[in-house]
Each structure stands twice: as C-alpha cells, then as structure tokens.
mmCIF file of C-alpha atoms in Angstrom:
data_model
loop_
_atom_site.group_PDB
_atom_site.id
_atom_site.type_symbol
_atom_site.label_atom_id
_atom_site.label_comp_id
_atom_site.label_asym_id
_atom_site.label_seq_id
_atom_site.Cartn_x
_atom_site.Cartn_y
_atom_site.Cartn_z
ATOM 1 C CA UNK A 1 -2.213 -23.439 14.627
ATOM 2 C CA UNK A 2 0.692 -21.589 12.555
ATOM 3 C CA UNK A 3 1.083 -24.982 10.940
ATOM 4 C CA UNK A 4 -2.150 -25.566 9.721
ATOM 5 C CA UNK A 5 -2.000 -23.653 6.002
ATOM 6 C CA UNK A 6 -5.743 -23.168 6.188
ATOM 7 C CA UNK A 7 -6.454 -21.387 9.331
ATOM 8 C CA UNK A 8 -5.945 -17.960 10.334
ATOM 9 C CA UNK A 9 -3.105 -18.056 12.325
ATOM 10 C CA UNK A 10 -1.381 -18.795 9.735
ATOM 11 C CA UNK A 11 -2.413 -16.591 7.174
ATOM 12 C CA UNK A 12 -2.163 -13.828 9.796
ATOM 13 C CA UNK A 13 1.356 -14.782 10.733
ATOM 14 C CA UNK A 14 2.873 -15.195 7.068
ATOM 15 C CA UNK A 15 0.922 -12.296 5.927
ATOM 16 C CA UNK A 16 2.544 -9.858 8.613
ATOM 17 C CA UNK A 17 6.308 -11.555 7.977
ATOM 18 C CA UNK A 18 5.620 -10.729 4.262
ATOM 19 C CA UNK A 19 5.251 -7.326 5.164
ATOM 20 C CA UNK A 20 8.280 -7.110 7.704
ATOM 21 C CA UNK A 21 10.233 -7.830 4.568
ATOM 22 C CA UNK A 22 9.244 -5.295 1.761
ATOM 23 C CA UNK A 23 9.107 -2.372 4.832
ATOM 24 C CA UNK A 24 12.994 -3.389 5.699
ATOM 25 C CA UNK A 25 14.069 -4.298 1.473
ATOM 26 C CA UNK A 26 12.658 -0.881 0.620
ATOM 27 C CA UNK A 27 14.249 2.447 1.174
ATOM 28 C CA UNK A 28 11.139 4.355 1.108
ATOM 29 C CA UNK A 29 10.082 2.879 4.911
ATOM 30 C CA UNK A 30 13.640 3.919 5.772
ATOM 31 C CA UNK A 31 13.588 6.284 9.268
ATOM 32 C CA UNK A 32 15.128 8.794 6.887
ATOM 33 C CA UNK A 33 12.384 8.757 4.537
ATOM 34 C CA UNK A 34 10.135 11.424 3.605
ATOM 35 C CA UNK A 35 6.279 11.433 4.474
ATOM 36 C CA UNK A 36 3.303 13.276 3.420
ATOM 37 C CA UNK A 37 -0.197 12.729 4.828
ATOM 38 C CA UNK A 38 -2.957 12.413 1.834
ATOM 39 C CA UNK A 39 -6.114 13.756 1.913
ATOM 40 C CA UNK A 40 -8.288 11.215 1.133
ATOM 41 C CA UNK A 41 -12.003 10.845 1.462
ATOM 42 C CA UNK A 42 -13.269 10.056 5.451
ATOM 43 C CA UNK A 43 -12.667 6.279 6.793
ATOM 44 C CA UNK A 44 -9.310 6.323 4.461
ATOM 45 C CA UNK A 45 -6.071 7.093 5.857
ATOM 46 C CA UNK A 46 -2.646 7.428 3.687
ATOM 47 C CA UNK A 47 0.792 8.258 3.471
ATOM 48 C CA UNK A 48 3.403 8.574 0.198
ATOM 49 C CA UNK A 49 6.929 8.104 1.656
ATOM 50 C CA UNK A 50 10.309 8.547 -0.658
ATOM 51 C CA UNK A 51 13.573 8.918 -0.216
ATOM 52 C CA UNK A 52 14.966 12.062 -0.820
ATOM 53 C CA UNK A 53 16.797 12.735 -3.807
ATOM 54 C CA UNK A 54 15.346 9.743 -5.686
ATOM 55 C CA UNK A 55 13.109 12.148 -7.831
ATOM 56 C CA UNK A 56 10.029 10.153 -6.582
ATOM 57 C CA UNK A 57 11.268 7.191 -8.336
ATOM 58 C CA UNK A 58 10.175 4.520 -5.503
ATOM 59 C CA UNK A 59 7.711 6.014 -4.156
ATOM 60 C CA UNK A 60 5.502 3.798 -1.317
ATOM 61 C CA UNK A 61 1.746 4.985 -0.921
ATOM 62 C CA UNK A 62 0.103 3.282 1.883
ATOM 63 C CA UNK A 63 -3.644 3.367 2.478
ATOM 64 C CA UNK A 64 -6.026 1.891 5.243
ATOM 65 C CA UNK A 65 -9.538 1.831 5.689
ATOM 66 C CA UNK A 66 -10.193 2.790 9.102
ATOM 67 C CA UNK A 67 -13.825 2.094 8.241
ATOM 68 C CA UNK A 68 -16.330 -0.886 8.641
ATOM 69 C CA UNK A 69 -17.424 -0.622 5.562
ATOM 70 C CA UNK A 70 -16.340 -0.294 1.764
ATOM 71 C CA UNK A 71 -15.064 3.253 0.691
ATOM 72 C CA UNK A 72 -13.376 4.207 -2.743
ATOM 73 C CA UNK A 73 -11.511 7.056 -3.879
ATOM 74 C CA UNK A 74 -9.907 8.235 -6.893
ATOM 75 C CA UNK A 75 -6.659 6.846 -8.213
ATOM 76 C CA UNK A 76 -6.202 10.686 -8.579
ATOM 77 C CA UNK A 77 -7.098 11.324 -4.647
ATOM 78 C CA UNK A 78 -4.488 8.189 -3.901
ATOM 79 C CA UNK A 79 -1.778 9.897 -5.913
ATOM 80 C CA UNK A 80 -1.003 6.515 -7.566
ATOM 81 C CA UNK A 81 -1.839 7.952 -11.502
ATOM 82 C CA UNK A 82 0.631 6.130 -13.812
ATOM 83 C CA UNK A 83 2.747 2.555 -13.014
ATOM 84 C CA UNK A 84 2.202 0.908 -9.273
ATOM 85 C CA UNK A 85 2.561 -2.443 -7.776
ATOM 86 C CA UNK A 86 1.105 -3.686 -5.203
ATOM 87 C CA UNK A 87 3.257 -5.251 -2.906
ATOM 88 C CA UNK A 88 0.698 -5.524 0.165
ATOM 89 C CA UNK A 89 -0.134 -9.156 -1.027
ATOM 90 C CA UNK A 90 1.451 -12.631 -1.206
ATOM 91 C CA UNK A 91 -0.182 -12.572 -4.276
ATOM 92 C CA UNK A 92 1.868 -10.808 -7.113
ATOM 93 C CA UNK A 93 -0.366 -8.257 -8.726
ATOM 94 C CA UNK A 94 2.020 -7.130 -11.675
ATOM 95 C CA UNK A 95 1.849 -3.555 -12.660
ATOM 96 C CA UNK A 96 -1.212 -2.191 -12.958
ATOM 97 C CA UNK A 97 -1.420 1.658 -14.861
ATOM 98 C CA UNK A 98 -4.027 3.631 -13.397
ATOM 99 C CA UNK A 99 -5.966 6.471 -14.429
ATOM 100 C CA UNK A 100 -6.585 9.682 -12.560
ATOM 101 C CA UNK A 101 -10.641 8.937 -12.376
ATOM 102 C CA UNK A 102 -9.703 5.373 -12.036
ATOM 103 C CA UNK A 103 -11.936 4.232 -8.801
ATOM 104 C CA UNK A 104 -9.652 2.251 -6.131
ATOM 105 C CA UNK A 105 -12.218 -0.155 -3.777
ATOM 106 C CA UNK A 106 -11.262 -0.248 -0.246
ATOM 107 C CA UNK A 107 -12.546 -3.113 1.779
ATOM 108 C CA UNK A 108 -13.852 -2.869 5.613
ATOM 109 C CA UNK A 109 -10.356 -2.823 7.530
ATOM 110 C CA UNK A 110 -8.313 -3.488 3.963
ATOM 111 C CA UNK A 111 -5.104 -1.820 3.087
ATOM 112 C CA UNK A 112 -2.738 -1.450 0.701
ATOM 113 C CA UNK A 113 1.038 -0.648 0.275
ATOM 114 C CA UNK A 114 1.730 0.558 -3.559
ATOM 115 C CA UNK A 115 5.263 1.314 -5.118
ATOM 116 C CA UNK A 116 5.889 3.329 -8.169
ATOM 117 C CA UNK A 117 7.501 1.968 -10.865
#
C-alpha cells in the first residue's frame, strides 16, 4: 500500500513524514517556544508560535478547520498580513504577501502551517 504512489496510504504516510521534518528543522515548534491561541472565526482553530527573542522573525501560524465544511477568515484574523510560506504542503507555494482583508479558504478538515518571512 505505502508503495503504491497513487493510493492513500501513501500520500497519508509521506504527507505526515513531511511534516515531522519542518516541526523538528524549525525552532518555532521547539518545547521552548512561545504560543498564543488566535481568535479566529468558529470551526477554525490556531496558534502563532516563536521563539523568544527572535523579534517575531520566524514566526509559525498553524490553523485547522475543525469543521465539515468550508470556513474563511481574514488574513487579518490569521495574523499572517505581510510575507508567509506555506510549508504545510509537498507542494512549494513560494511566498505569497497577503493583505489584511485578504480572505484565506479553509477546506472541510484542511490545515495549514505558515512561516513568516
């Protein structure tokens, strides 16, 4: 199954080892590590972590819907106004600049791990 590129075993697997290696490369999932809870709108749940005395200069915001179905929110609401990448993917997004009324779409069950740059 985890050697079949096409099913979901696979994707599942690789997708989760992909993960495992930006949360131990960066120091903002470090145990030391600061956290704040956002408030976001209801079915969304998020946290920015950064190491202290960095300034905020890699910052991590992770967000999950909790929800079944598709919810937005603000780039504003996500705290990710200015430079981010999103490093939640296999896929290499590049740096997107956002907006503070720029509208982030959150799939049923998505997430998505952003770092400032």
């Amino acid at each position: 199954c985890l050697a079949d590129a096409d099913s979901f075993g696979h994707a599942a697997f690789h997708g989760l080892r992909h993960l495992l290696t930006v949360r131990r490369r960066h120091p903002a999932f470090s145990p030391n590590a600061a956290q704040e809870v956002l408030r976001l709108p209801q079915g969304l749940f998020g946290v920015l972590r950064w190491t202290p005395g960095n300034e905020h200069e890699s910052d991590v915001i992770a967000v999950a819907n909790l929800t079944g179905h598709r919810v937005t929110a603000s780039a504003a609401a996500c705290r990710v106004v200015g430079r981010w990448r999103e490093v939640s993917s296999q896929v290499a997004t590049g740096l997107t600049e956002y907006r503070a009324d720029d509208m982030l779409t959150f799939e049923p069950y998505s997430y998505r791990w952003m770092v400032s740059e």
